Amino acid sequence: MRQLICLFFAITLIAQSSVEQRFTMDINYLVSQKLEGRENGSKGLQKAADFIQKRYKNLGLNVDRQTYPFVNNIKRASASCSLAGKTLAFGKDVEMLGSSGDGNFKKAPILFAGYGLTTTAWNDFGGIDPKGTVVAISRKIPDINAIREIARSDLELHTRIRRIANLGAIGIIVLEEKQTPESLKRLEGPLTHPVPVLSLPMNKLDGQWGTTKELVESVTEGPATKFLAGMTMDLSIRTRRVTVKLPNVIGILQGSDPDLSKEYIVLGAHMDHLGMGERNSRGSAGQLHPGADDNASGTAMLMELARQLRIAPPKRSVLFVHFSGEEDGLLGSAHWIQYPTVPIPRIKFMVNFDMVGRLDNTNPTLHVGGLGATSATLEQYHSLAPEGIAIGGDLGLAMGGSDHMSFATARIPSFFFFTGIHTDYHTPRDTIDRLNIPGMARIADYAKKVVQGLANAQELPLFDTSTAQLDTRQVSTSIRRISFGTVPDFSGGSGGFRISGTTPGSTAEGIGLKAGDQIISFGGMAITDIYDFMEALGTFKGGDKVIVKWIRDGQELQAEAILRER
C-alpha cells in the first residue's frame, strides 16, 4: 500500500507545474503525521518552525525567530476533595477543569442551579443568592424552545462559569452525563477562572434528596434551583500551570531601493493548527487535524512568494512572518506587534494569507478584504486579479478574523486573502487531497503582483479607520457600539483582564493604559478576564463616563474615561 501511495504521489508531481509541485511537497510535509497537527505547544509545531526557518536560509534570506510564553497545560500541585464526608479520588471520581482556579474551603453547601444561566430569558437562580456556595450545573443544555432564543455566547460553558463566580460562588461543579469526569487538560483556551471548577459525574451527587439525573431532567420544564440536603463539600486545590515557548519565524528580504528599503511590507500566515483536536475542534477530538487549508496553504504560499520575490527584490523590504498561536487567539501576531522585529512606523502594509487552498473551480472566488486599507486601494488591487477569478468581500471578518487584525490595532493597513469557509474547517477532513493546488498557483501569481505593487509604490495610503472594524471576537453585538482600544494578552494568568498594548489614539491610550496592565474594574463592574471586560463594554454607550481601575507593578491605578462610539 505504501508503494502505491508513493507511486500516486510521484505521478501527481509529474503532472504538475513546478509551482504546484512545491506547494504539494511543502503541504504534504506540514500535514504529515510527524508534525502532529502543529498544535500550539507541541513538538510538531517546533518542527514546522524549523522547516520554515531552514527554507528561508536556503533561499538566502536572513531569518529572525522570536518566542513568547504560552500556558500549555495545567497540573495539580495538590488536591483533595470530599462530598458529604466521602473522599473523592481526583482523576477517577472528580477532576479539575483546565481553567480551574485555586481554592480551599470546608463544609460548603451545594446549590444545584440547572444550566447555570443568568439571562433575562432564562435565569436559573431566580432570586437565590449563591454567595458562599458551591454551585452545581449541567454541562449539557438541551435543545428546547425556551433556550433557542438565547445568544450562543450566553450558553458557552466558560460564560456560565464566569457569571456564577461573579455572583459570589466559591466553587463550581460541572455535572457530566458519563460515569467518569473529564480528563485534566487545558481545553478552554488561555483563561483561568477565579474559583475552583470541577468535573463530576452527576451520580456522585445522588443522596437523600434523590438522584441528580432526575433533577437535571426536570430543568427542561423550567429553572429548578435547590440546595441539596445533606450535601456539603470540603475542597483544597492548588494548581500548577505549565508554560512553554511558542515560536514566530520571520524571513527578511532586503529591498532594492536605498531609501524605500528602510520601509517594510509584511506578509503573514499562521503555521499552527489543532493537533488532535482537543481545543477548538468541530466535534472530532482525539483525531489528527492536518489543517491542509487551515493553514498549511497560507504557510506554503508565503514560502513560494519568498522564492519568487527574491529573484528581483522590490524596492521596499519584505518580511515573511509565520505566526504561532493563531488558533488560541491571535497570540503570535499580538506578541509580534507588541515586540516587533522592526520598528512599527516602518511597516507600511500587511498582507495575510489564511485558508487560501480551496478556490472553487465551479465559481472561482477569492476574498480579498482589508482592515484599514482604503476603498480606493482595495479597488486598485482587486483590478489585478487574473481573468476568471472573482474577488469577493472579506469573509474572514465574519468567520472570526485572523492575524491581520493584530496589525489593525497598530494602525497598519492590511489585505486578507481567503478562499472561504467549508464543512471540513477544524475537522480531520481538512486534508491535502481536498485542496485546489492549481488554484493556489493562480492565487500566488496574483498575490505576487499585489505585493510588488505595494512594495514598489512611491507612497502608500495611511490607515483608514472607516474600513477597520475590529469587533469579530466579541461576545455581544451590543459591544460593537464602543471603541475602547485595548489589545488583549492571552498568555495566561488571572486576577483581571491583562492587555498587551493599546490602539494609538484610543480611549485606552488616552487614560494611560499600557502593555502589562491588568484591568480589574470598569464602570464599577469587577473584571476578572477578557469576557468580563467585553460584557462590561456592552452595558455602556458613547458619551458615558466610567471609572477604569487597573493594576501595574502591584499598584492600583484608576482614571475616568469618556467612552466613544465606533
Coordinates of C-alpha atoms in Angstrom, one line a residue:
M1 CA 0.0 0.0 0.0
R2 CA 2.8 2.4 0.9
Q3 CA 4.4 1.8 -2.5
L4 CA 1.1 2.5 -4.3
I5 CA 0.8 5.8 -2.3
C6 CA 4.3 6.8 -3.3
L7 CA 3.7 5.9 -6.9
F8 CA 0.5 8.0 -6.9
F9 CA 2.3 10.9 -5.3
A10 CA 5.1 10.7 -8.0
I11 CA 2.6 10.6 -10.8
T12 CA 0.8 13.6 -9.4
L13 CA 4.0 15.6 -9.2
I14 CA 4.9 14.8 -12.8
A15 CA 1.5 16.2 -13.9
Q16 CA 2.0 19.5 -12.0
S17 CA 3.8 22.7 -12.8
S18 CA 6.9 23.5 -10.7
V19 CA 4.9 25.9 -8.5
E20 CA 2.3 23.3 -7.9
Q21 CA 4.9 20.7 -7.2
R22 CA 6.4 22.9 -4.5
F23 CA 3.0 23.5 -3.0
T24 CA 2.3 19.8 -2.9
M25 CA 5.6 18.9 -1.3
D26 CA 5.5 21.6 1.3
I27 CA 1.9 21.0 2.3
N28 CA 2.5 17.2 2.4
Y29 CA 5.2 17.8 5.0
L30 CA 3.2 20.3 7.0
V31 CA 0.2 17.9 7.3
S32 CA 2.2 14.8 7.9
Q33 CA 1.9 12.6 11.0
K34 CA 5.3 13.7 12.3
L35 CA 4.0 17.3 12.7
E36 CA 1.1 16.1 14.9
G37 CA -1.3 18.7 13.5
R38 CA 1.0 21.6 14.5
E39 CA -0.7 22.2 17.8
N40 CA 0.5 25.1 19.9
G41 CA 2.9 23.8 22.4
S42 CA 3.7 20.6 20.5
K43 CA 6.9 19.2 19.1
G44 CA 5.2 19.2 15.7
L45 CA 4.8 23.0 15.7
Q46 CA 8.5 23.3 16.5
K47 CA 9.3 21.1 13.6
A48 CA 7.2 23.2 11.3
A49 CA 9.0 26.3 12.5
D50 CA 12.4 24.6 11.9
F51 CA 11.3 23.6 8.4
I52 CA 10.2 27.2 7.5
Q53 CA 13.4 28.7 9.0
K54 CA 15.6 26.3 7.0
R55 CA 13.7 27.1 3.8
Y56 CA 14.4 30.8 4.2
K57 CA 18.0 30.3 4.9
N58 CA 18.3 28.1 1.8
L59 CA 16.7 30.9 -0.2
G60 CA 19.4 33.3 1.1
L61 CA 17.1 35.3 3.3
N62 CA 18.0 36.5 6.8
V63 CA 15.9 34.9 9.5
D64 CA 14.6 36.1 12.9
R65 CA 12.9 33.8 15.3
Q66 CA 11.2 35.1 18.4
T67 CA 9.4 33.2 21.2
Y68 CA 6.8 34.1 23.8
P69 CA 5.2 32.2 26.8
F70 CA 2.1 30.1 26.4
V71 CA 0.2 28.2 29.1
N72 CA 0.2 24.7 27.5
N73 CA -1.2 22.6 30.3
I74 CA -2.4 22.6 33.9
K75 CA -1.4 20.1 36.6
R76 CA -2.5 19.5 40.2
A77 CA 0.1 20.7 42.7
S78 CA -2.1 19.5 45.5
A79 CA -5.8 18.5 45.6
S80 CA -8.2 16.9 48.0
C81 CA -12.0 16.7 47.9
S82 CA -14.8 15.1 49.9
L83 CA -18.5 15.2 49.3
A84 CA -20.9 14.6 52.2
G85 CA -17.9 13.3 54.2
K86 CA -16.9 10.8 51.4
T87 CA -13.5 11.2 49.9
L88 CA -13.4 11.6 46.1
A89 CA -10.3 10.5 44.1
F90 CA -9.0 13.0 41.6
G91 CA -8.8 11.5 38.1
K92 CA -11.3 8.8 39.0
D93 CA -14.3 10.3 40.8
V94 CA -13.7 14.0 40.2
E95 CA -11.3 16.3 38.3
M96 CA -10.5 19.9 37.7
L97 CA -11.2 21.7 34.5
G98 CA -8.2 23.2 32.8
S99 CA -9.5 26.7 33.5
S100 CA -10.0 26.0 37.2
G101 CA -8.7 28.4 39.8
D102 CA -7.3 27.5 43.2
G103 CA -9.4 27.3 46.4
N104 CA -9.7 26.0 49.9
F105 CA -12.9 25.6 51.9
K106 CA -14.8 23.2 54.2
K107 CA -18.4 22.2 54.6
A108 CA -19.6 24.4 51.8
P109 CA -23.3 23.9 50.9
I110 CA -24.1 22.7 47.4
L111 CA -26.7 24.6 45.3
F112 CA -28.0 22.9 42.2
A113 CA -28.6 25.6 39.6
G114 CA -29.8 23.8 36.5
Y115 CA -27.7 25.0 33.5
G116 CA -26.2 28.0 35.3
L117 CA -27.9 30.5 33.0
T118 CA -28.3 34.1 34.2
T119 CA -30.0 35.7 31.2
T120 CA -33.3 37.7 31.1
A121 CA -34.9 34.9 29.1
W122 CA -33.8 32.1 31.5
N123 CA -32.4 32.7 35.0
D124 CA -31.5 29.5 36.9
F125 CA -31.1 31.4 40.2
G126 CA -34.4 33.2 40.4
G127 CA -33.5 35.3 43.4
I128 CA -31.5 32.6 45.2
D129 CA -28.1 34.1 46.3
P130 CA -25.3 31.6 45.5
K131 CA -22.7 33.6 47.5
G132 CA -20.6 31.3 49.6
T133 CA -21.9 28.1 48.0
V134 CA -20.6 25.5 45.6
V135 CA -22.9 25.7 42.5
A136 CA -23.6 22.5 40.5
I137 CA -24.7 22.9 36.9
S138 CA -25.3 20.6 34.0
R139 CA -22.7 20.8 31.3
K140 CA -25.2 19.9 28.6
I141 CA -28.0 22.2 27.7
P142 CA -30.9 20.6 25.8
D143 CA -32.3 21.9 22.5
I144 CA -35.7 23.2 23.7
N145 CA -37.8 26.1 22.6
A146 CA -37.1 28.3 25.7
I147 CA -33.4 28.0 25.2
R148 CA -33.2 28.6 21.4
E149 CA -33.6 32.3 21.6
I150 CA -30.7 32.7 24.0
A151 CA -27.4 34.0 22.4
R152 CA -24.8 31.3 21.8
S153 CA -22.3 33.3 23.8
D154 CA -24.5 33.1 26.9
L155 CA -24.7 29.3 26.6
E156 CA -21.0 28.8 26.4
L157 CA -19.7 27.0 29.5
H158 CA -17.0 29.5 30.3
T159 CA -19.6 32.3 30.2
R160 CA -21.8 30.4 32.6
I161 CA -18.9 29.7 35.0
R162 CA -17.7 33.2 34.9
R163 CA -21.0 34.7 35.7
I164 CA -21.7 32.3 38.6
A165 CA -18.3 33.1 40.1
N166 CA -19.1 36.8 39.8
L167 CA -22.3 36.1 41.8
G168 CA -20.1 35.0 44.7
A169 CA -20.0 31.2 44.4
I170 CA -16.8 29.8 46.0
G171 CA -16.7 26.8 43.7
I172 CA -18.5 25.3 40.6
I173 CA -19.3 21.7 39.7
V174 CA -19.9 20.9 36.1
L175 CA -22.1 17.8 36.0
E176 CA -21.3 15.1 33.4
E177 CA -23.7 12.6 32.0
K178 CA -20.9 10.0 31.7
Q179 CA -19.6 7.9 34.6
T180 CA -16.1 9.5 34.6
P181 CA -15.0 13.1 34.9
E182 CA -13.3 15.0 32.1
S183 CA -9.6 14.4 32.0
L184 CA -7.3 17.2 33.2
K185 CA -6.4 19.2 30.0
R186 CA -6.3 22.9 29.1
L187 CA -9.4 22.7 26.8
E188 CA -10.9 26.1 27.5
G189 CA -8.4 28.4 25.9
P190 CA -6.0 30.8 27.7
L191 CA -8.2 31.7 30.7
T192 CA -8.3 31.0 34.4
H193 CA -11.4 31.2 36.5
P194 CA -11.2 32.9 39.9
V195 CA -12.7 29.9 41.7
P196 CA -12.2 26.1 41.6
V197 CA -14.1 24.4 38.8
L198 CA -14.7 20.6 38.9
S199 CA -15.9 18.0 36.5
L200 CA -18.1 15.5 38.3
P201 CA -20.3 12.6 37.1
M202 CA -23.8 13.5 38.1
N203 CA -24.4 10.3 40.0
K204 CA -21.7 11.3 42.5
L205 CA -24.2 13.9 43.8
D206 CA -27.0 11.4 44.4
G207 CA -28.1 11.5 48.0
Q208 CA -31.0 11.5 50.5
W209 CA -32.7 14.2 48.5
G210 CA -32.9 12.0 45.3
T211 CA -30.9 11.5 42.0
T212 CA -29.1 14.2 40.2
K213 CA -30.2 12.7 36.8
E214 CA -33.8 13.2 37.6
L215 CA -33.1 16.7 38.9
V216 CA -31.3 17.6 35.7
E217 CA -34.1 16.2 33.6
S218 CA -36.6 18.3 35.5
V219 CA -34.9 21.5 34.4
T220 CA -36.3 21.2 30.9
E221 CA -39.7 22.4 32.4
G222 CA -38.1 25.5 33.8
P223 CA -35.4 26.5 36.4
A224 CA -35.2 24.0 39.3
T225 CA -32.7 25.6 41.7
K226 CA -32.4 24.0 45.1
F227 CA -30.0 23.3 47.9
L228 CA -29.1 19.7 48.1
A229 CA -30.0 18.5 51.6
G230 CA -27.1 16.8 53.4
M231 CA -24.6 17.6 50.7
T232 CA -21.5 19.7 51.6
M233 CA -18.1 19.8 50.1
D234 CA -14.6 20.1 51.5
L235 CA -12.1 21.1 48.9
S236 CA -8.4 22.1 48.6
I237 CA -6.9 22.7 45.2
R238 CA -3.6 24.3 44.2
T239 CA -2.8 24.3 40.5
R240 CA 0.4 24.5 38.5
R241 CA 0.3 25.8 35.0
V242 CA 2.9 24.5 32.6
T243 CA 4.3 27.2 30.3
V244 CA 6.2 26.6 27.0
K245 CA 7.6 28.9 24.4
L246 CA 5.8 29.4 21.1
P247 CA 7.8 30.5 18.0
N248 CA 7.3 33.1 15.3
V249 CA 9.5 32.7 12.3
I250 CA 10.4 35.8 10.2
G251 CA 12.2 35.7 6.8
I252 CA 13.7 39.0 5.7
L253 CA 14.0 40.1 2.0
Q254 CA 16.0 43.3 1.8
G255 CA 14.5 45.9 -0.6
S256 CA 16.4 47.1 -3.6
D257 CA 15.9 50.9 -3.2
P258 CA 18.4 52.6 -0.9
D259 CA 15.6 54.8 0.7
L260 CA 12.4 52.7 0.4
S261 CA 14.2 49.6 1.6
K262 CA 14.0 51.0 5.1
E263 CA 10.3 50.5 4.9
Y264 CA 8.5 47.1 5.1
I265 CA 5.6 45.2 3.7
V266 CA 4.7 42.3 6.0
L267 CA 3.3 39.0 4.5
G268 CA 1.8 36.9 7.2
A269 CA 0.4 33.4 7.7
H270 CA -0.2 31.3 10.8
M271 CA 1.6 27.9 10.9
D272 CA -0.3 26.4 13.9
H273 CA -3.3 24.2 13.8
L274 CA -5.3 22.0 16.2
G275 CA -3.2 18.9 16.8
M276 CA -5.5 16.1 17.9
G277 CA -8.4 18.5 18.1
E278 CA -8.6 18.8 21.9
R279 CA -9.2 22.5 21.6
N280 CA -11.4 24.2 19.0
S281 CA -12.3 21.1 17.0
R282 CA -15.7 20.9 15.4
G283 CA -16.7 17.7 17.1
S284 CA -13.7 15.3 16.3
A285 CA -11.5 15.5 19.3
G286 CA -8.9 12.7 19.5
Q287 CA -8.2 12.5 15.8
L288 CA -5.4 14.1 13.9
H289 CA -6.4 17.5 12.4
P290 CA -4.0 18.0 9.4
G291 CA -5.0 21.6 8.7
A292 CA -4.1 21.5 5.0
D293 CA -6.2 24.6 4.2
D294 CA -6.0 26.0 7.7
N295 CA -3.3 27.0 7.4
A296 CA -0.7 24.9 5.6
S297 CA -2.0 26.5 2.5
G298 CA -1.1 30.0 3.7
T299 CA 2.3 28.8 5.1
A300 CA 3.3 27.3 1.8
M301 CA 2.0 30.4 0.0
L302 CA 4.4 32.6 1.9
M303 CA 7.4 30.4 1.2
E304 CA 6.6 30.3 -2.5
L305 CA 6.2 34.1 -2.7
A306 CA 9.6 34.4 -1.0
R307 CA 11.2 32.2 -3.6
Q308 CA 9.7 34.2 -6.4
L309 CA 10.2 37.7 -5.0
R310 CA 13.9 37.2 -4.1
I311 CA 14.8 36.8 -7.8
A312 CA 14.1 40.5 -8.3
P313 CA 13.5 42.1 -4.9
P314 CA 11.1 45.0 -4.9
K315 CA 12.0 48.5 -3.6
R316 CA 10.7 48.0 -0.1
S317 CA 11.9 45.3 2.2
V318 CA 9.5 42.4 2.7
L319 CA 9.0 40.4 5.9
F320 CA 7.6 36.9 5.7
V321 CA 6.2 36.3 9.2
H322 CA 4.9 32.8 10.2
F323 CA 2.8 33.2 13.4
S324 CA 2.0 30.6 16.0
G325 CA -0.8 30.9 18.5
E326 CA -3.5 32.0 15.9
E327 CA -5.8 29.2 16.8
D328 CA -5.7 30.1 20.5
G329 CA -6.5 33.8 20.0
L330 CA -4.0 35.6 17.5
L331 CA -1.3 35.2 20.2
G332 CA 1.7 35.2 17.9
S333 CA 0.7 38.2 15.9
A334 CA -0.3 40.1 19.0
H335 CA 3.1 39.3 20.5
W336 CA 4.9 40.4 17.3
I337 CA 3.0 43.7 17.3
Q338 CA 4.0 44.3 21.0
Y339 CA 7.6 43.3 20.4
P340 CA 8.2 43.9 16.6
T341 CA 11.4 42.8 15.0
V342 CA 11.4 46.1 13.0
P343 CA 10.0 49.4 14.2
I344 CA 6.2 49.6 13.7
P345 CA 6.3 53.1 12.0
R346 CA 8.4 51.5 9.2
I347 CA 5.7 48.9 8.4
K348 CA 3.5 50.3 5.7
F349 CA 1.2 47.4 4.8
M350 CA 0.4 43.9 5.8
V351 CA -1.0 41.1 3.6
N352 CA -2.3 38.0 5.4
F353 CA -2.9 34.5 3.9
D354 CA -5.2 32.3 5.9
M355 CA -7.0 29.4 4.2
V356 CA -6.1 30.0 0.5
G357 CA -6.3 26.4 -0.7
R358 CA -10.0 25.9 -1.6
L359 CA -10.6 28.0 -4.7
D360 CA -13.8 26.7 -6.1
N361 CA -13.4 25.6 -9.7
T362 CA -17.1 26.0 -10.4
N363 CA -17.3 29.6 -9.1
P364 CA -13.7 30.7 -8.5
T365 CA -13.9 33.4 -5.8
L366 CA -11.0 34.8 -3.8
H367 CA -11.9 37.0 -0.9
V368 CA -9.5 39.9 -0.6
G369 CA -10.7 42.3 2.0
G370 CA -8.8 44.5 4.3
L371 CA -8.7 46.3 7.6
G372 CA -7.5 49.9 7.4
A373 CA -7.0 49.7 3.7
T374 CA -8.8 52.5 1.8
S375 CA -11.6 51.6 -0.5
A376 CA -9.5 53.1 -3.4
T377 CA -6.6 50.8 -2.5
L378 CA -8.9 47.8 -2.4
E379 CA -10.3 48.6 -5.8
Q380 CA -6.8 49.3 -7.3
Y381 CA -5.5 45.9 -6.3
H382 CA -8.7 44.0 -7.0
S383 CA -8.3 45.0 -10.6
L384 CA -5.1 43.0 -10.8
A385 CA -7.0 39.7 -10.3
P386 CA -6.5 37.1 -13.0
E387 CA -9.3 36.6 -15.5
G388 CA -11.8 34.1 -14.4
I389 CA -11.4 34.7 -10.6
A390 CA -13.9 36.9 -8.9
I391 CA -12.8 39.0 -6.0
G392 CA -15.2 38.9 -3.1
G393 CA -15.5 40.7 0.2
D394 CA -13.6 39.9 3.4
L395 CA -15.5 36.9 4.8
G396 CA -12.6 36.4 7.2
L397 CA -14.2 39.0 9.5
A398 CA -17.5 37.1 9.5
M399 CA -15.6 33.9 10.5
G400 CA -13.7 35.5 13.4
G401 CA -10.8 37.2 11.8
S402 CA -7.1 36.3 11.5
D403 CA -3.7 37.8 12.2
H404 CA -4.2 40.9 10.2
M405 CA -6.5 42.1 13.0
S406 CA -3.5 42.4 15.3
F407 CA -1.9 44.7 12.7
A408 CA -5.0 46.8 12.5
T409 CA -4.7 47.5 16.3
A410 CA -1.4 49.2 15.4
R411 CA -3.0 51.2 12.6
I412 CA -1.3 49.2 9.9
P413 CA -3.5 48.7 6.8
S414 CA -3.9 45.2 5.6
F415 CA -5.3 42.8 2.9
F416 CA -6.6 39.4 3.8
F417 CA -6.5 36.6 1.2
F418 CA -9.1 33.9 1.9
T419 CA -10.8 31.3 -0.3
G420 CA -13.8 30.8 2.1
I421 CA -15.1 28.6 4.8
H422 CA -16.1 24.9 4.2
T423 CA -17.5 22.0 6.0
D424 CA -14.0 20.5 6.6
Y425 CA -12.9 23.5 8.6
H426 CA -11.4 22.5 12.0
T427 CA -12.1 18.8 11.3
P428 CA -9.8 15.8 10.4
R429 CA -11.1 16.1 6.9
D430 CA -9.0 19.2 6.1
T431 CA -6.6 17.1 4.0
I432 CA -4.3 17.9 1.1
D433 CA -6.4 15.9 -1.4
R434 CA -9.2 18.4 -1.0
L435 CA -7.1 21.4 -1.9
N436 CA -7.1 23.1 -5.3
I437 CA -3.3 23.2 -5.9
P438 CA -3.6 24.7 -9.4
G439 CA -5.9 27.3 -7.9
M440 CA -3.2 28.1 -5.3
A441 CA -0.7 28.6 -8.1
R442 CA -3.1 31.2 -9.7
I443 CA -3.5 32.9 -6.3
A444 CA 0.3 33.0 -5.9
D445 CA 0.7 34.8 -9.2
Y446 CA -1.9 37.3 -8.3
A447 CA -0.5 37.8 -4.7
K448 CA 2.9 38.4 -6.2
K449 CA 1.6 41.3 -8.3
V450 CA -0.2 42.7 -5.3
V451 CA 3.0 42.6 -3.2
Q452 CA 5.1 44.0 -5.9
G453 CA 2.6 46.9 -6.4
L454 CA 2.6 47.7 -2.6
A455 CA 6.4 47.3 -2.2
N456 CA 7.3 49.4 -5.3
A457 CA 4.7 52.2 -4.9
Q458 CA 6.3 55.5 -4.2
E459 CA 3.7 56.2 -1.5
L460 CA 1.1 54.1 0.3
P461 CA -2.1 55.4 1.9
L462 CA -2.3 55.8 5.6
F463 CA -4.6 53.7 7.8
D464 CA -8.3 54.2 7.1
T465 CA -10.4 53.8 10.2
S466 CA -13.6 53.5 8.2
T467 CA -12.6 50.1 7.0
A468 CA -11.2 48.9 10.3
Q469 CA -14.0 47.0 12.0
L470 CA -12.4 45.2 15.0
D471 CA -15.4 43.5 16.5
T472 CA -15.4 39.9 15.4
R473 CA -14.1 38.3 18.6
Q474 CA -16.5 40.0 20.9
V475 CA -19.3 38.1 22.6
S476 CA -22.2 40.5 22.0
T477 CA -23.3 42.7 19.2
S478 CA -24.0 45.5 21.7
I479 CA -20.3 45.7 22.4
R480 CA -19.7 47.0 18.9
R481 CA -21.1 50.4 19.9
I482 CA -18.0 51.2 21.9
S483 CA -14.4 51.7 20.7
F484 CA -12.0 51.5 23.7
G485 CA -8.7 50.3 22.2
T486 CA -7.2 47.6 24.3
V487 CA -5.1 44.8 22.8
P488 CA -5.6 41.5 24.8
D489 CA -2.8 39.5 26.3
F490 CA -3.7 35.8 26.1
S491 CA -0.6 34.4 27.6
G492 CA -2.4 33.2 30.7
G493 CA -2.8 34.4 34.3
S494 CA -5.7 35.5 36.4
G495 CA -6.9 38.4 38.5
G496 CA -8.0 40.8 35.8
F497 CA -8.0 41.5 32.1
R498 CA -4.4 41.7 31.1
I499 CA -3.5 43.8 28.0
S500 CA -0.6 43.7 25.6
G501 CA -1.0 47.2 24.5
T502 CA -3.4 49.9 23.3
T503 CA -4.5 51.2 19.9
P504 CA -2.9 54.5 19.0
G505 CA -5.3 57.4 19.6
S506 CA -7.7 55.3 21.5
T507 CA -9.5 56.0 24.8
A508 CA -7.4 53.3 26.5
E509 CA -4.2 55.0 25.4
G510 CA -5.6 58.4 26.4
I511 CA -6.2 57.4 30.1
G512 CA -2.7 55.9 30.4
L513 CA -3.2 52.2 30.0
K514 CA 0.0 50.4 28.9
A515 CA 1.2 46.9 28.0
G516 CA 1.2 44.6 31.0
D517 CA -1.6 46.4 32.9
Q518 CA -4.4 44.3 34.3
I519 CA -7.8 45.9 34.3
I520 CA -9.8 44.9 37.4
S521 CA -12.8 47.2 37.3
F522 CA -14.7 49.0 34.5
G523 CA -17.6 51.4 35.3
G524 CA -18.0 49.8 38.7
M525 CA -18.1 46.2 37.3
A526 CA -15.5 43.8 38.6
I527 CA -13.2 42.4 35.8
T528 CA -11.6 39.0 36.2
D529 CA -10.9 38.3 32.5
I530 CA -11.5 39.4 28.9
Y531 CA -15.0 38.1 28.9
D532 CA -16.0 40.3 31.9
F533 CA -14.4 43.2 30.2
M534 CA -16.3 42.7 26.9
E535 CA -19.5 42.2 28.8
A536 CA -18.9 45.5 30.7
L537 CA -18.3 47.4 27.5
G538 CA -21.7 46.2 26.2
T539 CA -23.5 47.9 29.0
F540 CA -22.4 51.4 28.1
K541 CA -22.9 53.8 25.2
G542 CA -20.9 56.6 23.6
G543 CA -20.5 59.6 25.9
D544 CA -20.8 57.7 29.1
K545 CA -18.2 58.4 31.8
V546 CA -16.7 55.4 33.6
I547 CA -14.0 54.8 36.2
V548 CA -11.4 52.3 35.0
K549 CA -9.2 50.6 37.5
W550 CA -6.1 48.6 36.8
I551 CA -3.0 47.0 38.4
R552 CA 0.5 48.0 37.3
D553 CA 3.6 46.6 39.1
G554 CA 1.5 45.7 42.1
Q555 CA 0.0 49.2 42.4
E556 CA -3.7 50.0 41.8
L557 CA -4.3 52.9 39.4
Q558 CA -7.5 54.5 38.1
A559 CA -8.7 57.1 35.7
E560 CA -12.0 58.4 34.3
A561 CA -12.8 57.6 30.7
I562 CA -15.3 59.1 28.3
L563 CA -16.4 56.3 26.0
R564 CA -16.6 56.8 22.3
E565 CA -18.9 55.3 19.7
R566 CA -17.3 53.2 17.0

